[in-house]
């Protein structure tokens, strides 16, 4: 098991970890589901966390029994429609939308010389980071368009460690979604989950919320 002293880098998810765009994603998908006549549920919305844009659309269509009703071109248009609505909300974001404690945590990581990269499934991640004024913290971002498979596949976290030139076991992956924790574990990194301990039971350590995520608390858990 990795010790705290072995850790050299952190690979971050964005949505639900640094900021809460999941609400904005949920609202935009809910709007689209309504327009398609697909019944929305909280469960459906939660299941989309960390899932790529096109995979999210497929899940919504499947939930409504409409997975065979649209051509690929039509699906691209539906996804673009959702994204237009989502981006309009993202553009209203400010640094006040950084989740509690996360700015301090990022500052402490920088001060202690840890390397940081971003492993977000979101193609809008650079835009979101810009709105939060955190772009300087993440010069290394995995390009989600380069991925063959989304979370829970380890690819995005493997690439996140590669960007840092670190072996995976020297990295902590930070996630709010079960699919993301599975991806971190499969990549051989130490998994830090933020949220419900039952939902994120596969994580090496779980914190109930972002304000509990500090280097001191991580050291306590990792030893
Ligand atoms: P976009 P993460 C994920 O971000 C979101 O959790 C997920 O709900 C969204 O569908 C996905 O990004 C794609 O986002 O449509 O902006 O490309 O949690 O991996 O940071
Ligand atoms: Mg997330």
mmCIF file of N, CA and C in Angstrom, residues 11 118-122 142-144 147 149-151 153-161 183 189:
data_model
loop_
_atom_site.group_PDB
_atom_site.id
_atom_site.type_symbol
_atom_site.label_atom_id
_atom_site.label_comp_id
_atom_site.label_asym_id
_atom_site.label_seq_id
_atom_site.Cartn_x
_atom_site.Cartn_y
_atom_site.Cartn_z
ATOM 1 N N UNK A 11 -4.188 13.746 -9.496
ATOM 2 C CA UNK A 11 -4.927 13.785 -10.759
ATOM 3 C C UNK A 11 -6.388 14.072 -10.398
ATOM 4 N N UNK A 118 -5.381 17.254 -14.756
ATOM 5 C CA UNK A 118 -6.846 17.167 -14.750
ATOM 6 C C UNK A 118 -7.306 15.987 -15.596
ATOM 7 N N UNK A 119 -8.210 15.163 -15.019
ATOM 8 C CA UNK A 119 -8.760 14.004 -15.717
ATOM 9 C C UNK A 119 -10.282 14.126 -15.732
ATOM 10 N N UNK A 120 -10.755 15.124 -16.454
ATOM 11 C CA UNK A 120 -12.200 15.340 -16.538
ATOM 12 C C UNK A 120 -12.712 14.837 -17.876
ATOM 13 N N UNK A 121 -13.882 14.204 -17.838
ATOM 14 C CA UNK A 121 -14.507 13.745 -19.089
ATOM 15 C C UNK A 121 -15.073 14.917 -19.877
ATOM 16 N N UNK A 122 -15.051 16.105 -19.270
ATOM 17 C CA UNK A 122 -15.728 17.248 -19.895
ATOM 18 C C UNK A 122 -14.881 17.959 -20.937
ATOM 19 N N UNK A 142 -5.833 16.173 -19.476
ATOM 20 C CA UNK A 142 -6.048 15.073 -20.418
ATOM 21 C C UNK A 142 -7.129 15.509 -21.404
ATOM 22 N N UNK A 143 -6.852 15.343 -22.697
ATOM 23 C CA UNK A 143 -7.834 15.730 -23.711
ATOM 24 C C UNK A 143 -8.886 14.619 -23.829
ATOM 25 N N UNK A 144 -10.134 14.876 -23.394
ATOM 26 C CA UNK A 144 -11.120 13.787 -23.423
ATOM 27 C C UNK A 144 -11.417 13.299 -24.834
ATOM 28 N N UNK A 147 -9.590 10.027 -25.886
ATOM 29 C CA UNK A 147 -9.839 8.777 -25.162
ATOM 30 C C UNK A 147 -10.630 7.774 -25.993
ATOM 31 N N UNK A 149 -12.020 5.107 -24.396
ATOM 32 C CA UNK A 149 -13.101 4.709 -23.486
ATOM 33 C C UNK A 149 -13.220 5.693 -22.339
ATOM 34 N N UNK A 150 -14.444 5.910 -21.875
ATOM 35 C CA UNK A 150 -14.669 6.813 -20.737
ATOM 36 C C UNK A 150 -14.535 6.083 -19.406
ATOM 37 N N UNK A 151 -14.654 6.844 -18.305
ATOM 38 C CA UNK A 151 -14.713 6.242 -16.983
ATOM 39 C C UNK A 151 -15.888 5.261 -16.982
ATOM 40 N N UNK A 153 -13.365 3.072 -17.363
ATOM 41 C CA UNK A 153 -12.105 2.607 -17.945
ATOM 42 C C UNK A 153 -10.964 3.450 -17.341
ATOM 43 N N UNK A 154 -9.807 2.823 -17.059
ATOM 44 C CA UNK A 154 -8.717 3.586 -16.416
ATOM 45 C C UNK A 154 -8.026 4.606 -17.322
ATOM 46 N N UNK A 155 -8.276 4.566 -18.613
ATOM 47 C CA UNK A 155 -7.478 5.349 -19.584
ATOM 48 C C UNK A 155 -7.250 6.802 -19.166
ATOM 49 N N UNK A 156 -8.302 7.494 -18.758
ATOM 50 C CA UNK A 156 -8.161 8.931 -18.469
ATOM 51 C C UNK A 156 -7.230 9.170 -17.272
ATOM 52 N N UNK A 157 -7.294 8.286 -16.262
ATOM 53 C CA UNK A 157 -6.406 8.450 -15.100
ATOM 54 C C UNK A 157 -4.975 8.001 -15.408
ATOM 55 N N UNK A 158 -4.852 6.978 -16.256
ATOM 56 C CA UNK A 158 -3.518 6.555 -16.687
ATOM 57 C C UNK A 158 -2.838 7.718 -17.398
ATOM 58 N N UNK A 159 -3.582 8.368 -18.299
ATOM 59 C CA UNK A 159 -3.012 9.509 -19.035
ATOM 60 C C UNK A 159 -2.724 10.684 -18.105
ATOM 61 N N UNK A 160 -3.546 10.853 -17.087
ATOM 62 C CA UNK A 160 -3.334 11.935 -16.127
ATOM 63 C C UNK A 160 -1.995 11.785 -15.411
ATOM 64 N N UNK A 161 -1.622 10.540 -15.062
ATOM 65 C CA UNK A 161 -0.323 10.289 -14.413
ATOM 66 C C UNK A 161 0.809 10.421 -15.426
ATOM 67 N N UNK A 183 -12.216 3.896 -12.116
ATOM 68 C CA UNK A 183 -11.178 4.209 -13.110
ATOM 69 C C UNK A 183 -9.827 4.424 -12.420
ATOM 70 N N UNK A 189 -3.746 3.896 -9.197
ATOM 71 C CA UNK A 189 -3.475 5.079 -8.379
ATOM 72 C C UNK A 189 -4.216 4.939 -7.038
#
